[in-house]
C-alpha positions as CSV (number, residue, x, y, z in Angstrom):
1,M,0.0,0.0,0.0
2,R,1.4,3.4,-1.0
3,L,1.9,6.0,1.7
4,S,-0.3,8.5,-0.2
5,S,-3.1,5.9,-0.4
6,F,-2.8,5.1,3.3
7,L,-3.0,8.8,4.3
8,D,-6.0,9.3,2.1
9,M,-7.7,6.3,3.7
10,V,-7.0,7.7,7.2
11,R,-8.4,11.1,6.3
12,H,-11.7,9.6,5.3
13,I,-12.2,7.6,8.5
14,S,-14.9,9.4,10.4
15,L,-16.9,8.4,13.4
16,N,-19.8,7.4,11.1
17,T,-17.4,5.2,9.2
18,L,-16.3,3.5,12.4
19,Y,-19.9,3.0,13.4
20,Q,-20.7,1.4,10.0
21,W,-17.7,-0.9,10.4
22,C,-18.9,-2.0,13.9
23,K,-22.3,-3.0,12.5
24,E,-20.6,-5.8,10.5
25,D,-20.8,-9.2,12.2
26,S,-17.1,-10.2,11.9
27,F,-15.7,-6.8,12.9
28,R,-18.1,-6.6,15.8
29,L,-17.3,-10.1,17.0
30,I,-13.5,-9.4,16.8
31,F,-13.7,-6.3,18.9
32,K,-16.2,-7.8,21.3
33,N,-13.9,-10.7,22.1
34,A,-10.9,-8.4,22.1
35,G,-12.7,-6.1,24.5
36,T,-13.2,-8.9,26.9
37,L,-9.6,-9.8,26.8
38,L,-8.5,-6.1,27.0
39,S,-10.6,-5.6,30.1
40,G,-8.8,-8.4,31.8
41,N,-5.4,-7.4,30.4
42,M,-5.9,-3.8,31.6
43,V,-6.7,-4.9,35.2
44,A,-3.8,-7.4,35.1
45,W,-1.5,-4.8,33.6
46,I,-2.3,-2.2,36.3
47,L,-1.7,-4.8,39.0
48,G,1.4,-6.0,37.2
49,L,2.8,-2.5,36.9
50,A,2.2,-1.9,40.6
51,T,3.9,-5.2,41.4
52,F,6.8,-4.3,39.1
53,A,7.2,-0.9,40.7
54,I,7.1,-2.2,44.3
55,T,9.6,-4.9,43.3
56,A,11.9,-2.2,41.9
57,R,11.6,-0.2,45.1
58,I,12.3,-3.2,47.3
59,L,15.4,-4.4,45.4
60,G,16.9,-1.2,44.0
61,P,18.3,-0.7,40.5
62,T,21.1,-3.3,40.8
63,Q,19.2,-6.3,42.2
64,F,16.2,-5.4,40.2
65,G,18.3,-5.6,37.1
66,I,19.6,-9.1,38.2
67,L,16.0,-10.3,38.6
68,V,15.1,-9.0,35.2
69,L,18.1,-10.9,33.6
70,I,17.2,-14.1,35.4
71,T,13.5,-14.1,34.3
72,T,14.4,-13.0,30.8
73,Y,16.9,-15.8,30.4
74,V,14.3,-18.4,31.5
75,T,11.7,-16.9,29.2
76,I,14.1,-17.0,26.2
77,V,14.8,-20.7,26.7
78,D,11.2,-21.5,27.3
79,Q,9.9,-19.8,24.2
80,L,12.7,-21.1,22.0
81,L,11.8,-24.7,22.8
82,H,8.1,-24.3,23.4
83,F,6.2,-25.0,20.2
84,Q,3.2,-22.8,19.6
85,S,0.8,-25.8,19.5
86,W,-2.2,-23.5,19.9
87,Q,-1.7,-22.3,16.3
88,A,-1.8,-25.8,14.9
89,L,-4.8,-26.6,17.0
90,I,-6.7,-23.6,15.7
91,K,-5.8,-24.3,12.0
92,Y,-6.4,-28.0,11.9
93,G,-8.9,-28.1,14.7
94,A,-11.1,-25.5,13.0
95,E,-11.0,-27.6,9.8
96,A,-12.0,-30.8,11.7
97,L,-14.9,-29.0,13.5
98,A,-16.1,-27.6,10.1
99,R,-16.2,-31.2,8.8
100,K,-18.0,-32.2,12.0
101,S,-15.3,-34.9,12.6
102,D,-15.0,-35.2,16.4
103,D,-12.4,-38.0,16.2
104,D,-10.1,-35.9,14.0
105,F,-10.4,-33.0,16.4
106,K,-9.5,-35.2,19.4
107,T,-6.5,-36.5,17.4
108,I,-5.3,-32.9,16.9
109,V,-5.8,-32.1,20.6
110,K,-3.8,-35.2,21.7
111,F,-1.0,-34.4,19.2
112,C,-0.7,-30.8,20.4
113,T,-0.8,-31.9,24.1
114,L,2.1,-34.4,23.6
115,I,4.1,-31.6,21.9
116,D,3.4,-29.4,25.0
117,V,4.6,-32.0,27.5
118,A,7.7,-32.9,25.5
119,T,8.9,-29.4,25.0
120,A,8.2,-28.4,28.6
121,I,10.6,-31.2,29.8
122,L,13.2,-30.4,27.2
123,G,13.1,-26.7,28.0
124,T,13.6,-27.3,31.7
125,V,16.6,-29.5,31.1
126,V,18.2,-27.1,28.6
127,A,17.7,-24.1,30.9
128,I,19.3,-25.8,33.9
129,V,22.2,-27.1,31.9
130,A,22.9,-23.8,30.0
131,V,22.6,-21.5,32.9
132,S,26.3,-21.9,34.0
133,W,27.5,-20.8,30.5
134,V,25.1,-17.9,30.4
135,G,26.2,-16.9,33.9
136,R,29.9,-16.8,32.9
137,W,29.0,-14.6,29.8
138,L,27.1,-12.1,32.0
139,A,29.5,-12.3,34.9
140,W,26.9,-13.6,37.3
141,E,27.9,-14.6,40.8
142,S,27.3,-18.2,41.9
143,E,24.2,-17.3,43.9
144,T,22.7,-15.6,40.8
145,V,23.4,-18.8,38.7
146,L,21.7,-20.9,41.5
147,M,18.6,-18.5,41.4
148,A,18.4,-18.8,37.6
149,A,18.6,-22.7,37.8
150,L,15.8,-22.8,40.4
151,Y,13.6,-20.4,38.4
152,S,14.1,-22.6,35.3
153,F,11.6,-25.1,36.8
154,V,8.7,-22.8,35.8
155,I,9.2,-24.1,32.2
156,L,8.2,-27.6,33.4
157,F,4.7,-26.3,34.0
158,N,4.3,-24.5,30.7
159,I,2.0,-27.1,29.0
160,N,-0.8,-24.7,28.2
161,G,-0.4,-24.3,24.4
162,T,-3.3,-26.7,23.8
163,P,-5.6,-25.2,26.4
164,T,-4.9,-21.8,24.9
165,G,-5.9,-23.1,21.5
166,I,-9.1,-24.7,22.9
167,L,-10.3,-21.5,24.6
168,R,-9.6,-19.4,21.5
169,L,-11.2,-21.9,19.1
170,F,-14.4,-21.9,21.2
171,N,-14.5,-18.1,21.7
172,R,-14.0,-18.4,25.5
173,F,-11.9,-15.3,25.7
174,R,-13.5,-14.2,29.0
175,L,-11.6,-17.0,30.7
176,F,-8.2,-15.5,29.7
177,A,-9.3,-12.3,31.4
178,V,-10.2,-14.2,34.5
179,Q,-6.9,-16.1,34.5
180,N,-4.9,-12.9,34.1
181,I,-6.7,-11.0,36.8
182,I,-6.5,-13.9,39.3
183,T,-2.7,-14.4,38.9
184,A,-2.0,-10.7,38.8
185,T,-3.9,-10.2,42.0
186,I,-2.1,-13.0,43.8
187,K,1.3,-11.6,42.7
188,F,0.3,-8.1,43.8
189,I,-0.9,-9.3,47.3
190,G,2.3,-11.3,47.6
191,I,4.6,-8.4,46.8
192,L,2.7,-6.2,49.2
193,I,3.3,-8.7,52.0
194,L,7.0,-8.9,51.1
195,L,7.2,-5.0,51.2
196,F,5.8,-4.9,54.7
197,I,7.8,-7.8,56.2
198,G,11.0,-6.8,54.5
199,A,12.0,-9.1,51.6
200,D,15.3,-10.1,50.0
201,M,16.1,-11.2,46.5
202,W,15.3,-14.9,47.2
203,S,11.8,-14.0,48.5
204,V,10.9,-12.0,45.5
205,L,12.2,-14.7,43.1
206,I,10.2,-17.4,44.8
207,L,7.1,-15.2,44.7
208,W,7.5,-14.7,40.9
209,M,8.2,-18.4,40.4
210,A,5.1,-19.5,42.4
211,T,2.7,-17.0,40.7
212,T,4.0,-18.0,37.2
213,I,3.3,-21.7,38.0
214,I,-0.1,-20.9,39.3
215,S,-0.9,-19.0,36.2
216,Q,0.1,-21.9,33.9
217,L,-1.8,-24.5,35.9
218,L,-4.9,-22.3,36.1
219,L,-5.0,-21.9,32.3
220,L,-4.4,-25.7,31.9
221,G,-7.4,-26.4,34.0
222,L,-9.7,-23.9,32.3
223,G,-8.8,-25.2,28.8
224,W,-9.5,-28.9,29.6
225,R,-12.6,-28.0,31.5
226,E,-13.9,-26.2,28.4
227,L,-13.0,-29.2,26.2
228,H,-15.1,-31.5,28.4
229,K,-18.0,-29.0,28.4
230,Q,-17.9,-29.1,24.5
231,G,-18.4,-32.9,24.8
232,F,-14.9,-34.1,23.9
233,E,-14.1,-37.0,26.3
234,E,-11.4,-39.6,26.5
235,I,-8.8,-37.7,24.4
236,H,-6.1,-40.1,25.7
237,K,-7.7,-43.1,23.9
238,V,-7.5,-41.5,20.4
239,P,-4.6,-42.9,18.3
240,I,-2.3,-40.4,16.6
241,R,0.0,-42.9,14.9
242,G,-1.1,-41.9,11.3
243,I,-1.3,-38.2,11.9
244,S,1.5,-37.4,9.5
245,T,-0.3,-39.3,6.8
246,Q,-3.7,-37.7,7.6
247,Y,-2.2,-34.2,7.8
248,P,1.0,-34.3,5.6
249,R,1.8,-30.6,6.3
250,I,1.2,-30.6,10.0
251,W,4.8,-31.1,11.2
252,G,6.0,-28.4,8.8
253,F,3.3,-26.0,10.1
254,V,4.2,-26.7,13.7
255,L,7.9,-26.3,13.2
256,T,7.6,-23.2,11.1
257,T,5.2,-21.5,13.5
258,N,7.6,-22.4,16.3
259,L,10.5,-20.8,14.5
260,N,8.4,-17.8,13.8
261,S,7.5,-17.3,17.4
262,S,11.0,-18.1,18.5
263,I,12.5,-15.4,16.4
264,K,9.9,-12.9,17.3
265,M,10.3,-13.7,21.0
266,T,14.1,-13.6,20.7
267,V,13.8,-10.0,19.4
268,R,11.6,-9.1,22.3
269,E,13.6,-10.8,25.0
270,L,17.2,-11.3,23.9
271,D,17.7,-7.6,23.5
272,T,17.4,-7.3,27.3
273,I,20.3,-9.7,27.7
274,I,22.3,-7.8,25.1
275,V,21.6,-4.4,26.8
276,G,22.5,-5.9,30.1
277,S,25.9,-7.2,28.7
278,I,26.7,-3.7,27.4
279,A,25.0,-1.3,29.8
280,G,25.2,-3.5,32.9
281,V,22.5,-4.8,35.2
282,E,21.1,-1.4,36.0
283,G,20.8,-0.7,32.2
284,A,18.9,-3.9,31.8
285,G,16.6,-2.9,34.6
286,M,15.9,0.5,33.0
287,F,15.3,-1.1,29.7
288,K,12.8,-3.6,31.2
289,I,10.9,-0.7,32.8
290,A,10.6,0.9,29.4
291,K,9.4,-2.3,27.9
292,Q,6.9,-2.8,30.7
293,I,5.3,0.6,30.1
294,A,5.5,0.2,26.4
295,A,3.3,-2.9,26.8
296,I,0.3,-0.5,27.1
297,P,-0.3,-0.4,23.3
298,A,0.4,-4.1,23.1
299,M,-2.7,-4.6,25.3
300,I,-4.7,-3.4,22.3
301,S,-3.0,-5.6,19.7
302,D,-2.5,-8.8,21.7
303,P,-6.2,-9.5,22.4
304,L,-7.0,-8.5,18.8
305,Y,-4.3,-10.9,17.5
306,Q,-5.7,-13.7,19.6
307,V,-9.3,-13.3,18.3
308,I,-8.5,-12.2,14.7
309,Y,-6.6,-15.3,13.7
310,P,-9.5,-17.8,14.1
311,E,-11.8,-15.3,12.3
312,L,-9.4,-14.8,9.4
313,S,-8.9,-18.5,9.1
314,R,-12.7,-19.0,8.8
315,L,-13.0,-16.2,6.2
316,W,-10.2,-17.6,4.1
317,A,-11.5,-21.1,4.3
318,R,-14.9,-19.9,3.0
319,G,-13.2,-17.9,0.2
320,N,-14.6,-14.6,1.6
321,I,-11.7,-12.5,0.3
322,K,-13.6,-9.2,0.4
323,N,-14.3,-9.4,4.1
324,F,-10.9,-10.9,4.7
325,K,-9.2,-7.8,3.3
326,K,-11.5,-5.4,5.0
327,L,-10.9,-7.0,8.4
328,I,-7.1,-6.7,8.0
329,V,-7.2,-3.0,7.1
330,R,-9.9,-1.9,9.5
331,S,-8.6,-3.7,12.6
332,G,-5.0,-2.4,11.9
333,L,-6.2,1.2,11.6
334,V,-8.4,1.1,14.7
335,A,-5.7,-0.5,16.9
336,G,-2.9,1.6,15.5
337,G,-4.9,4.8,16.0
338,G,-5.4,4.0,19.7
339,A,-1.7,3.1,20.1
340,T,-0.7,6.4,18.6
341,I,-2.7,8.4,21.1
342,I,-1.1,6.4,24.0
343,W,2.4,7.1,22.5
344,L,1.7,10.9,22.4
345,G,0.7,10.7,26.1
346,V,4.0,9.0,26.9
347,I,6.0,11.8,25.2
348,L,4.2,14.4,27.3
349,F,3.9,12.6,30.7
350,G,6.3,9.6,30.5
351,S,9.0,11.0,32.7
352,F,6.6,12.2,35.4
353,F,4.9,8.8,35.3
354,I,8.2,6.9,35.8
355,Q,9.2,9.1,38.7
356,L,5.8,8.8,40.4
357,V,5.6,5.0,40.0
358,F,9.1,3.7,40.1
359,G,11.1,6.5,41.7
360,A,13.5,9.2,40.6
361,E,16.4,6.8,40.2
362,F,14.6,5.1,37.3
363,T,13.8,8.2,35.2
364,A,16.7,7.4,32.8
365,A,14.3,4.9,31.2
366,Q,12.2,7.8,29.7
367,P,14.2,8.4,26.4
368,V,14.4,4.8,25.4
369,L,10.7,4.4,26.4
370,V,9.6,7.0,23.8
371,W,11.5,5.2,21.0
372,Y,10.5,1.7,22.1
373,M,6.9,2.6,22.2
374,L,7.1,4.2,18.8
375,A,8.2,0.8,17.5
376,M,5.2,-0.8,19.2
377,V,2.9,1.6,17.5
378,I,4.3,0.6,14.1
379,A,3.9,-3.0,15.0
380,I,0.3,-2.5,16.1
381,Y,-0.7,-0.9,12.8
382,G,0.6,-4.0,11.1
383,F,-0.6,-6.6,13.7
384,P,-3.2,-8.3,11.3
385,L,-0.5,-9.1,8.8
386,Q,1.0,-12.2,10.4
387,P,-2.3,-13.9,11.3
388,A,-3.5,-13.1,7.7
389,I,-0.5,-14.7,6.1
390,L,-0.8,-17.7,8.4
391,S,-4.5,-18.0,7.5
392,M,-3.5,-18.0,3.8
393,G,-1.3,-21.0,4.5
394,H,2.2,-19.4,4.2
395,P,3.9,-19.8,7.6
396,K,7.3,-20.2,6.0
397,A,7.0,-16.7,4.5
398,T,6.4,-15.1,7.9
399,F,9.4,-17.1,9.3
400,W,11.8,-15.7,6.7
401,V,10.5,-12.2,7.3
402,H,11.1,-12.5,11.0
403,L,14.5,-14.1,10.4
404,C,15.7,-11.3,8.0
405,S,14.4,-8.6,10.3
406,A,16.1,-10.1,13.3
407,I,19.4,-10.5,11.4
408,A,19.2,-6.8,10.7
409,Y,18.1,-5.9,14.2
410,F,20.7,-7.4,16.5
411,P,23.8,-5.9,14.8
412,L,21.9,-2.5,14.9
413,L,21.1,-3.0,18.6
414,F,24.7,-3.8,19.5
415,I,26.1,-0.8,17.5
416,F,23.4,1.7,18.6
417,V,23.7,0.8,22.3
418,K,27.5,1.1,22.1
419,W,27.3,4.4,20.2
420,M,24.3,6.1,21.8
421,G,23.7,4.3,25.1
422,L,20.4,3.0,26.2
423,I,18.3,5.1,23.8
424,G,20.0,3.2,20.9
425,A,18.1,0.1,21.9
426,G,14.8,1.9,21.3
427,I,15.9,3.3,17.9
428,A,17.1,-0.1,16.8
429,Y,13.7,-1.6,17.7
430,V,12.0,1.1,15.5
431,C,14.2,0.0,12.6
432,Y,13.3,-3.6,13.2
433,Y,9.5,-3.0,13.0
434,L,9.7,-0.6,10.0
435,L,11.5,-3.3,8.0
436,W,9.2,-6.1,9.2
437,T,6.0,-4.2,8.4
438,C,7.2,-3.1,4.9
439,I,8.1,-6.7,3.9
440,M,4.9,-8.2,5.4
441,I,2.7,-5.7,3.5
442,G,4.4,-6.7,0.3
443,L,3.9,-10.4,0.9
444,E,0.2,-9.9,1.9
445,R,-0.5,-8.1,-1.3
446,K,1.4,-10.7,-3.3
447,F,-0.6,-13.6,-1.8
448,L,-3.9,-11.9,-2.2
449,K,-3.2,-11.2,-5.8
450,E,-2.3,-14.9,-6.4
451,K,-5.6,-15.9,-4.7
452,T,-7.6,-13.5,-6.8
453,L,-6.0,-14.9,-10.0
454,V,-6.7,-18.5,-9.0
455,T,-10.3,-17.6,-8.3
456,L,-10.7,-15.9,-11.6
457,E,-9.2,-18.8,-13.5
458,G,-11.5,-21.2,-11.7
459,S,-14.6,-19.2,-12.6
460,I,-13.7,-19.2,-16.4
């Protein structure tokens, strides 16, 4: 899409236009479900930010930075090895449900569950084994290495990819909001208790570990409860031996979506480790605060991403290309517009907010926050692109886009942080999402054009 065409489109979006969009069933359903998730995410984010701020005040910049690096390390290992089984469940499960084939659906559920269990065990082992090497690279003390090894056990309980897919497939998005609020509340109450009794680093780490495990187990229970409510029993008895024959592309889909998510997650998390290795643990702490506040716009796009993917998959499967394209453009513009307003507020009041919530010693996070949030705004305008291309059946294309963008990002990150300090991390992130968005727009237009040509040829 040309810039002039985009600007012309934005100019003609009036309140009446938005009202007309919201009258359409698919658009209304998307934002209804996203609104449910957003309400839960908003409450959870406020509680999470308060927990984050109290933690920073309890530990101080140095120990807070150490905690950030420990949790970031474990998250990286977890996400690198944890397959995004929910995406396969939505794609192949939706097709099975459309065929009214209960046995096929249960086969997909069992397959995805086994993947979750295997990757959780593997991730835990890798995290514990690799922590000594990472500790030497980051010059961690032996106690910090021990803390990271203990925290690695949270990976063992991350078997919720399948429950996540189940809840999304059956439009039970309200349960995600419930889960987020419950776990955020427990964590907030826990950190308040630690604040009053006087806590050390170990106490805070154990609290974060316990609440993470509770969150994962709660989601697991909600997902399987919903599966039974839908009438799918005795999943364990369904054979999966011939699944590769029945679904020849399923392993390719699972592996590719995992690589996609791994690269995207690496960009989001590994940068904290890199910043910490260059700017020290305090720099990592400042950067994490900027990322935590910059998650405000992501609260708009993340719920939308979760609900738009199943809807786009359904529209594409039905051949409803017109509504498919409209949903992509409209959801991106609405979400991006909201994110832009938030970004402008951060420019004006970000420094005051950081000082009020975290304390004066953390105000150095403001400059990088402005740039990092700008990158998030760009990402949110383009958030429908990845689920759209996945719905079209081109997961490998999104993988290569993420890979190329990441290859460009990390050298820029290293150079910019060395050259400009902490603010360079935010500028590098803007470059990453500009590149990613431009390539994804080009691919989306290419695949839509190919689909249109095939449809025209079939009608002749």
